[in-house]
Amino acid sequence: MNTYYNPEDLKKFGKIGELGANELAQKFFAYYGEVFKEGALSEREKSLIALAVAHAVQCPYCIDAYAVDSLEKGADEDMIAEAIHVSVAIRGGASLVHGVQAMNKVKDITM
Amino acid sequence: MKTTKSLKARGEQLSDTMVQLRVLNGKEIMEEQFPLFADKLKNIQLFPLQPTGIDIFQVNVGKMCNQVCAHCHVDAGPDRKEIMTKASLERCLEILSKTDIKTVDITGGAPEMNPHFRWFVEECSKLGKKIIDRCNLTIILANPKYHDLPEFFAKHQVEVVSSLPYYSEKRTDSQRGEGVFEKSIKALQMLNAVGYGQEGTGLTLNLVYNPSGAFLPPGQSSLEADFKRQLKRKYEIEFNSLFAITNLPISRFLDYLIQSGNYEVYMEKLVNAFNPVAAQNVMCRNTISVSWDGYLYDCDFNQMLELKVASPKVQHIDDFDIEALNKRSIVLNQHCYGCTAGAGSSCGGETV
């Protein structure tokens, strides 16, 4: 069955430079590697942030990768669930806060 | 539903070690073949893999256990009756008395269920050996006759190494059985009460983390800090070190991998994470593993796969010859990838 998303494609991510602009791809992966190193934030915190963002941008590759990575950085199911809820809250909140704009407009044109 | 019986008692195909080895080599049940572990060692000029000596004498005193953990590489449980005899333990003591092997590492099953366990510890203690007991914690509460184990361990300065897959009930019980976390916490508090894990007592309590599923362990030092903080905060428990151990694809963990559809992905993960530095430091290079019936193996995993030491004239404690054993080549197979992945894995945790 053909689908736009194939789990096997995740393994090809590192070879994206084969498409072209290899130098840019290599710079991206070098940067990517640096981002996820332990710094002011721990590797686990970064992995959980990545997982939350993956849910916000709804990337199935990233969700698979960072669900596993979070476990391998010592997170448990509760931490993973809470990270996803942070994503949910921000996405929901981002919609709801736009309700203020609607509220303002409604107030502008009603008696 | 969680199982309460060993693979052997259930009559499962995978209780046959030949079947396990055929699976690992893509010849039965699973077709996927992975690069040979021996070839990986050849690539880094580490083949044949040879011992650096024997520092640790690891004795598996029996497969009987009060728990039936989902990942157990021994396939231990209450239905396993294989127990080391006093005569074999005496022979082990004779070997220990005649060699300068410093450490006796007692494992099982639940080693304390061997009726000669306390006598054996006392005798090892008289020989001045460092004694490690791989205690599953719940045994201390399993029967009143075990309640004084913490005091017994303390008396003989036994280093206690205990599995606790996580500092939460859900994760621990999913791997080790319902109610195990609560009992483990009580047992750890009993060990703390006699001085284990407390500064200045010299009584060492180390915990073992291993993943509750088909993924690799986190970095040992950061996880140790988490365990220390959480166990202290929630339960006032203290311990010395945390060992992060990788699950090897054999026995019940292999069964889990196959049943859950994770076998190929997990093996690929282990192969891709092969670390030459970890390969240099594998525990089989300084350990000899003795089975309940006295046979000799390079490690506890080889023992469970029935891969005896490649030293034809010295395969049993009755023929123990340290010089011959030091010249042997270590027996390798595909499960060995578990000890060389990432930061490495051994009975003492990371090796890198």
Coordinates of N, CA, C and O in Angstrom, one line a residue, chain B residues 10-109:
Chain B
R10 N 5.8 -23.6 30.7 CA 4.8 -23.5 29.8 C 5.0 -24.3 28.5 O 4.2 -24.3 27.6
G11 N 6.2 -25.0 28.5 CA 6.5 -25.8 27.3 C 6.7 -25.0 26.1 O 6.5 -25.5 24.9
E12 N 7.2 -23.8 26.2 CA 7.4 -22.9 25.0 C 8.6 -23.3 24.2 O 9.6 -23.7 24.8
Q13 N 8.5 -23.2 22.9 CA 9.6 -23.5 22.0 C 10.9 -22.8 22.4 O 12.0 -23.4 22.3
L14 N 10.7 -21.6 22.8 CA 11.9 -20.7 23.1 C 12.6 -21.2 24.4 O 13.7 -20.6 24.7
S15 N 12.1 -22.1 25.2 CA 12.8 -22.5 26.4 C 14.0 -23.4 25.9 O 14.9 -23.7 26.7
D16 N 14.0 -23.8 24.7 CA 15.1 -24.6 24.1 C 16.1 -23.6 23.6 O 15.9 -22.8 22.8
T17 N 17.3 -23.8 24.2 CA 18.4 -22.8 23.9 C 18.8 -22.9 22.4 O 19.3 -21.9 21.8
M18 N 18.7 -24.1 21.8 CA 19.1 -24.2 20.4 C 18.1 -23.4 19.5 O 18.5 -22.7 18.6
V19 N 16.9 -23.3 19.9 CA 15.9 -22.5 19.2 C 16.3 -21.0 19.3 O 16.2 -20.3 18.4
Q20 N 16.6 -20.6 20.5 CA 17.0 -19.2 20.8 C 18.2 -18.9 19.9 O 18.2 -17.8 19.2
L21 N 19.2 -19.7 19.8 CA 20.4 -19.5 19.0 C 20.0 -19.4 17.5 O 20.6 -18.6 16.7
R22 N 19.1 -20.3 17.1 CA 18.7 -20.3 15.7 C 17.9 -19.0 15.4 O 18.1 -18.4 14.3
V23 N 17.1 -18.5 16.3 CA 16.4 -17.2 16.1 C 17.4 -16.1 15.9 O 17.3 -15.3 15.0
L24 N 18.4 -16.1 16.8 CA 19.4 -15.0 16.8 C 20.2 -15.0 15.5 O 20.8 -14.0 15.1
N25 N 20.2 -16.2 14.9 CA 21.0 -16.3 13.6 C 20.1 -16.3 12.4 O 20.5 -16.7 11.3
G26 N 18.8 -15.9 12.6 CA 17.9 -15.8 11.5 C 17.5 -17.2 10.8 O 17.2 -17.2 9.6
K27 N 17.6 -18.2 11.6 CA 17.3 -19.5 11.0 C 16.0 -20.2 11.5 O 15.7 -21.3 11.1
E28 N 15.4 -19.5 12.4 CA 14.1 -20.1 12.9 C 13.2 -19.0 13.5 O 13.8 -18.0 14.1
I29 N 12.0 -19.0 13.3 CA 11.0 -18.1 13.7 C 11.2 -16.7 13.0 O 10.3 -16.2 12.4
M30 N 12.4 -16.1 13.2 CA 12.7 -14.8 12.6 C 13.7 -15.1 11.4 O 14.6 -15.8 11.6
E31 N 13.5 -14.4 10.3 CA 14.3 -14.6 9.2 C 15.5 -13.6 9.0 O 16.4 -13.8 8.3
E32 N 15.3 -12.4 9.7 CA 16.3 -11.3 9.6 C 17.6 -11.8 10.1 O 17.8 -12.3 11.2
Q33 N 18.7 -11.5 9.3 CA 20.0 -11.9 9.7 C 20.8 -10.6 9.9 O 20.7 -9.7 9.1
F34 N 21.6 -10.5 10.9 CA 22.4 -9.3 11.2 C 23.8 -9.6 11.1 O 24.2 -10.8 11.1
P35 N 24.7 -8.6 10.9 CA 26.1 -8.9 10.8 C 26.6 -9.7 12.0 O 26.2 -9.5 13.1
L36 N 27.5 -10.6 11.7 CA 28.0 -11.5 12.8 C 28.8 -10.7 13.8 O 29.6 -9.9 13.4
F37 N 28.5 -10.9 15.1 CA 29.2 -10.2 16.1 C 30.7 -10.5 16.0 O 31.5 -9.5 16.2
A38 N 31.0 -11.7 15.7 CA 32.5 -12.0 15.6 C 33.1 -11.2 14.6 O 34.3 -10.8 14.7
D39 N 32.4 -10.9 13.5 CA 33.0 -10.1 12.4 C 33.2 -8.7 12.9 O 34.2 -8.0 12.5
K40 N 32.3 -8.2 13.7 CA 32.5 -6.8 14.3 C 33.8 -6.8 15.1 O 34.5 -5.8 15.0
L41 N 34.1 -7.8 15.8 CA 35.3 -7.9 16.6 C 36.5 -8.0 15.7 O 37.6 -7.4 16.0
K42 N 36.4 -8.8 14.6 CA 37.5 -8.9 13.7 C 37.9 -7.5 13.1 O 39.0 -7.2 12.9
N43 N 36.8 -6.7 12.8 CA 37.0 -5.4 12.2 C 37.9 -4.5 13.2 O 38.5 -3.5 12.7
I44 N 37.8 -4.8 14.4 CA 38.5 -3.9 15.4 C 39.7 -4.7 16.0 O 40.2 -4.3 17.1
Q45 N 40.1 -5.7 15.4 CA 41.3 -6.5 15.8 C 41.1 -7.0 17.3 O 42.0 -7.0 18.1
L46 N 39.9 -7.4 17.6 CA 39.6 -8.0 18.9 C 39.2 -9.4 18.9 O 38.6 -9.9 19.9
F47 N 39.4 -10.0 17.8 CA 39.0 -11.4 17.6 C 40.2 -12.3 17.4 O 41.1 -11.9 16.6
P48 N 40.3 -13.5 18.1 CA 39.4 -14.0 19.1 C 39.5 -13.2 20.4 O 40.5 -12.7 20.8
L49 N 38.3 -13.0 21.0 CA 38.2 -12.3 22.2 C 38.8 -13.2 23.4 O 38.4 -14.3 23.5
Q50 N 39.7 -12.6 24.1 CA 40.4 -13.4 25.1 C 40.3 -12.7 26.5 O 40.1 -11.5 26.6
P51 N 40.3 -13.5 27.5 CA 40.2 -13.0 28.9 C 41.4 -12.2 29.3 O 42.5 -12.4 28.8
T52 N 41.2 -11.3 30.3 CA 42.3 -10.5 30.8 C 42.7 -11.2 32.2 O 43.7 -10.7 32.8
G53 N 41.9 -12.2 32.6 CA 42.2 -12.9 33.9 C 40.8 -13.2 34.5 O 39.8 -13.0 33.8
I54 N 40.8 -13.7 35.7 CA 39.5 -14.0 36.3 C 39.5 -13.2 37.7 O 40.2 -13.5 38.6
D55 N 38.8 -12.1 37.7 CA 38.6 -11.3 38.9 C 37.3 -11.6 39.6 O 37.2 -11.4 40.8
I56 N 36.3 -12.1 38.8 CA 35.0 -12.3 39.4 C 34.6 -13.7 39.2 O 34.6 -14.2 38.0
F57 N 34.2 -14.4 40.3 CA 33.7 -15.8 40.2 C 32.2 -15.7 40.4 O 31.8 -15.5 41.6
Q58 N 31.5 -15.8 39.3 CA 30.0 -15.6 39.5 C 29.3 -16.9 39.5 O 29.5 -17.8 38.6
V59 N 28.6 -17.2 40.6 CA 28.0 -18.5 40.8 C 26.5 -18.4 40.8 O 25.9 -17.6 41.6
N60 N 25.9 -19.1 39.8 CA 24.4 -19.1 39.8 C 24.0 -20.3 40.6 O 24.1 -21.4 40.2
V61 N 23.5 -20.0 41.8 CA 23.2 -21.1 42.8 C 21.9 -21.7 42.6 O 21.5 -22.6 43.3
G62 N 21.2 -21.3 41.5 CA 19.9 -22.0 41.2 C 18.9 -21.1 40.5 O 19.0 -19.9 40.5
K63 N 18.0 -21.7 39.8 CA 17.1 -21.0 39.0 C 15.7 -20.7 39.7 O 14.8 -20.0 39.1
M64 N 15.6 -21.2 40.9 CA 14.4 -21.0 41.6 C 14.3 -19.5 42.1 O 15.2 -18.9 42.5
C65 N 13.1 -19.0 41.9 CA 12.9 -17.6 42.3 C 11.4 -17.4 42.7 O 10.5 -18.1 42.2
N66 N 11.2 -16.4 43.6 CA 9.8 -16.1 44.0 C 9.1 -15.1 43.0 O 8.0 -14.9 43.2
Q67 N 9.9 -14.7 42.0 CA 9.3 -13.7 41.0 C 9.4 -14.4 39.6 O 10.2 -15.3 39.4
V68 N 8.5 -13.9 38.7 CA 8.6 -14.3 37.3 C 8.6 -13.0 36.5 O 7.6 -12.6 35.9
C69 N 9.8 -12.4 36.4 CA 10.0 -11.2 35.7 C 9.8 -11.4 34.2 O 10.3 -12.4 33.7
A70 N 9.2 -10.4 33.5 CA 8.9 -10.6 32.1 C 10.1 -10.6 31.2 O 10.1 -11.2 30.1
H71 N 11.3 -10.1 31.7 CA 12.5 -10.0 30.9 C 13.5 -11.0 31.3 O 14.6 -11.0 30.7
C72 N 13.2 -11.9 32.2 CA 14.3 -12.7 32.9 C 15.1 -13.5 31.9 O 14.6 -14.3 31.2
H73 N 16.4 -13.3 31.9 CA 17.3 -14.1 31.0 C 17.6 -15.5 31.5 O 18.1 -16.3 30.8
V74 N 17.2 -15.7 32.8 CA 17.4 -17.0 33.4 C 16.2 -17.9 33.2 O 16.3 -19.2 33.3
D75 N 15.1 -17.3 32.8 CA 13.8 -18.0 32.8 C 13.5 -18.6 34.2 O 13.0 -19.7 34.3
A76 N 13.8 -17.8 35.2 CA 13.7 -18.3 36.6 C 12.2 -18.1 37.0 O 11.4 -17.5 36.4
G77 N 11.9 -18.8 38.1 CA 10.6 -18.7 38.7 C 10.4 -19.8 39.7 O 11.2 -20.6 39.9
P78 N 9.2 -19.7 40.4 CA 8.9 -20.7 41.5 C 8.9 -22.2 40.9 O 9.1 -23.1 41.7
D79 N 8.7 -22.3 39.6 CA 8.6 -23.7 39.1 C 9.9 -24.2 38.7 O 10.0 -25.4 38.3
R80 N 11.0 -23.4 38.8 CA 12.3 -24.0 38.4 C 13.0 -24.6 39.7 O 13.1 -24.0 40.7
K81 N 13.3 -25.8 39.5 CA 13.8 -26.6 40.7 C 15.3 -26.8 40.7 O 15.9 -27.4 41.6
E82 N 16.0 -26.2 39.6 CA 17.5 -26.5 39.6 C 18.2 -25.7 40.7 O 18.1 -24.4 40.7
I83 N 18.9 -26.4 41.5 CA 19.5 -25.7 42.7 C 20.9 -26.3 42.9 O 21.1 -27.6 42.8
M84 N 21.9 -25.5 43.1 CA 23.3 -26.0 43.3 C 23.4 -26.8 44.6 O 22.8 -26.4 45.6
T85 N 24.0 -27.9 44.6 CA 24.1 -28.8 45.7 C 25.3 -28.3 46.7 O 26.1 -27.5 46.2
K86 N 25.2 -28.7 47.9 CA 26.3 -28.3 48.8 C 27.7 -28.8 48.4 O 28.7 -28.1 48.5
A87 N 27.7 -30.0 47.7 CA 28.9 -30.5 47.2 C 29.5 -29.6 46.2 O 30.8 -29.4 46.2
S88 N 28.7 -29.1 45.3 CA 29.2 -28.2 44.3 C 29.7 -26.9 44.9 O 30.7 -26.3 44.5
L89 N 28.9 -26.4 45.9 CA 29.3 -25.2 46.6 C 30.7 -25.4 47.3 O 31.5 -24.5 47.3
E90 N 30.8 -26.6 47.9 CA 32.1 -26.9 48.5 C 33.3 -26.8 47.5 O 34.3 -26.3 47.8
R91 N 33.0 -27.3 46.3 CA 34.0 -27.3 45.3 C 34.3 -25.9 44.9 O 35.5 -25.5 44.7
C92 N 33.3 -25.0 44.8 CA 33.5 -23.6 44.5 C 34.4 -23.0 45.6 O 35.4 -22.2 45.3
L93 N 34.2 -23.3 46.8 CA 35.0 -22.8 47.9 C 36.4 -23.2 47.8 O 37.4 -22.5 48.1
E94 N 36.6 -24.5 47.4 CA 38.0 -25.0 47.3 C 38.7 -24.2 46.2 O 39.9 -23.8 46.4
I95 N 38.0 -23.9 45.1 CA 38.6 -23.1 44.0 C 39.0 -21.8 44.5 O 40.1 -21.3 44.3
L96 N 38.0 -21.2 45.2 CA 38.2 -19.8 45.7 C 39.4 -19.7 46.7 O 40.2 -18.8 46.7
S97 N 39.5 -20.8 47.5 CA 40.6 -20.8 48.5 C 42.0 -21.0 47.9 O 43.0 -20.6 48.4
K98 N 42.0 -21.6 46.7 CA 43.3 -21.9 46.0 C 43.7 -20.9 45.0 O 44.7 -21.0 44.3
T99 N 42.8 -19.9 44.7 CA 43.1 -18.9 43.7 C 43.1 -17.5 44.4 O 42.6 -17.4 45.5
D100 N 43.6 -16.5 43.7 CA 43.5 -15.2 44.2 C 42.3 -14.4 43.6 O 42.3 -13.1 43.6
I101 N 41.3 -15.1 43.2 CA 40.1 -14.4 42.7 C 39.5 -13.6 43.8 O 39.3 -14.2 44.9
K102 N 39.3 -12.4 43.6 CA 38.9 -11.5 44.7 C 37.4 -11.5 45.0 O 37.0 -11.2 46.2
T103 N 36.6 -11.6 44.0 CA 35.1 -11.4 44.2 C 34.3 -12.6 43.9 O 34.5 -13.3 42.8
V104 N 33.4 -12.9 44.8 CA 32.4 -13.9 44.5 C 31.0 -13.2 44.3 O 30.6 -12.5 45.2
D105 N 30.5 -13.5 43.2 CA 29.2 -12.8 42.8 C 28.1 -13.9 42.7 O 28.1 -14.7 41.9
I106 N 27.2 -13.8 43.7 CA 26.2 -14.9 43.9 C 24.9 -14.4 43.2 O 24.3 -13.4 43.6
T107 N 24.4 -15.3 42.3 CA 23.2 -14.9 41.6 C 22.3 -16.1 41.4 O 22.6 -17.2 41.9
G108 N 21.1 -15.9 40.8 CA 20.2 -17.0 40.7 C 19.3 -16.7 39.4 O 19.8 -16.1 38.5
G109 N 18.0 -16.9 39.5 CA 17.1 -17.1 40.6 C 17.2 -16.1 41.7 O 17.9 -15.1 41.6

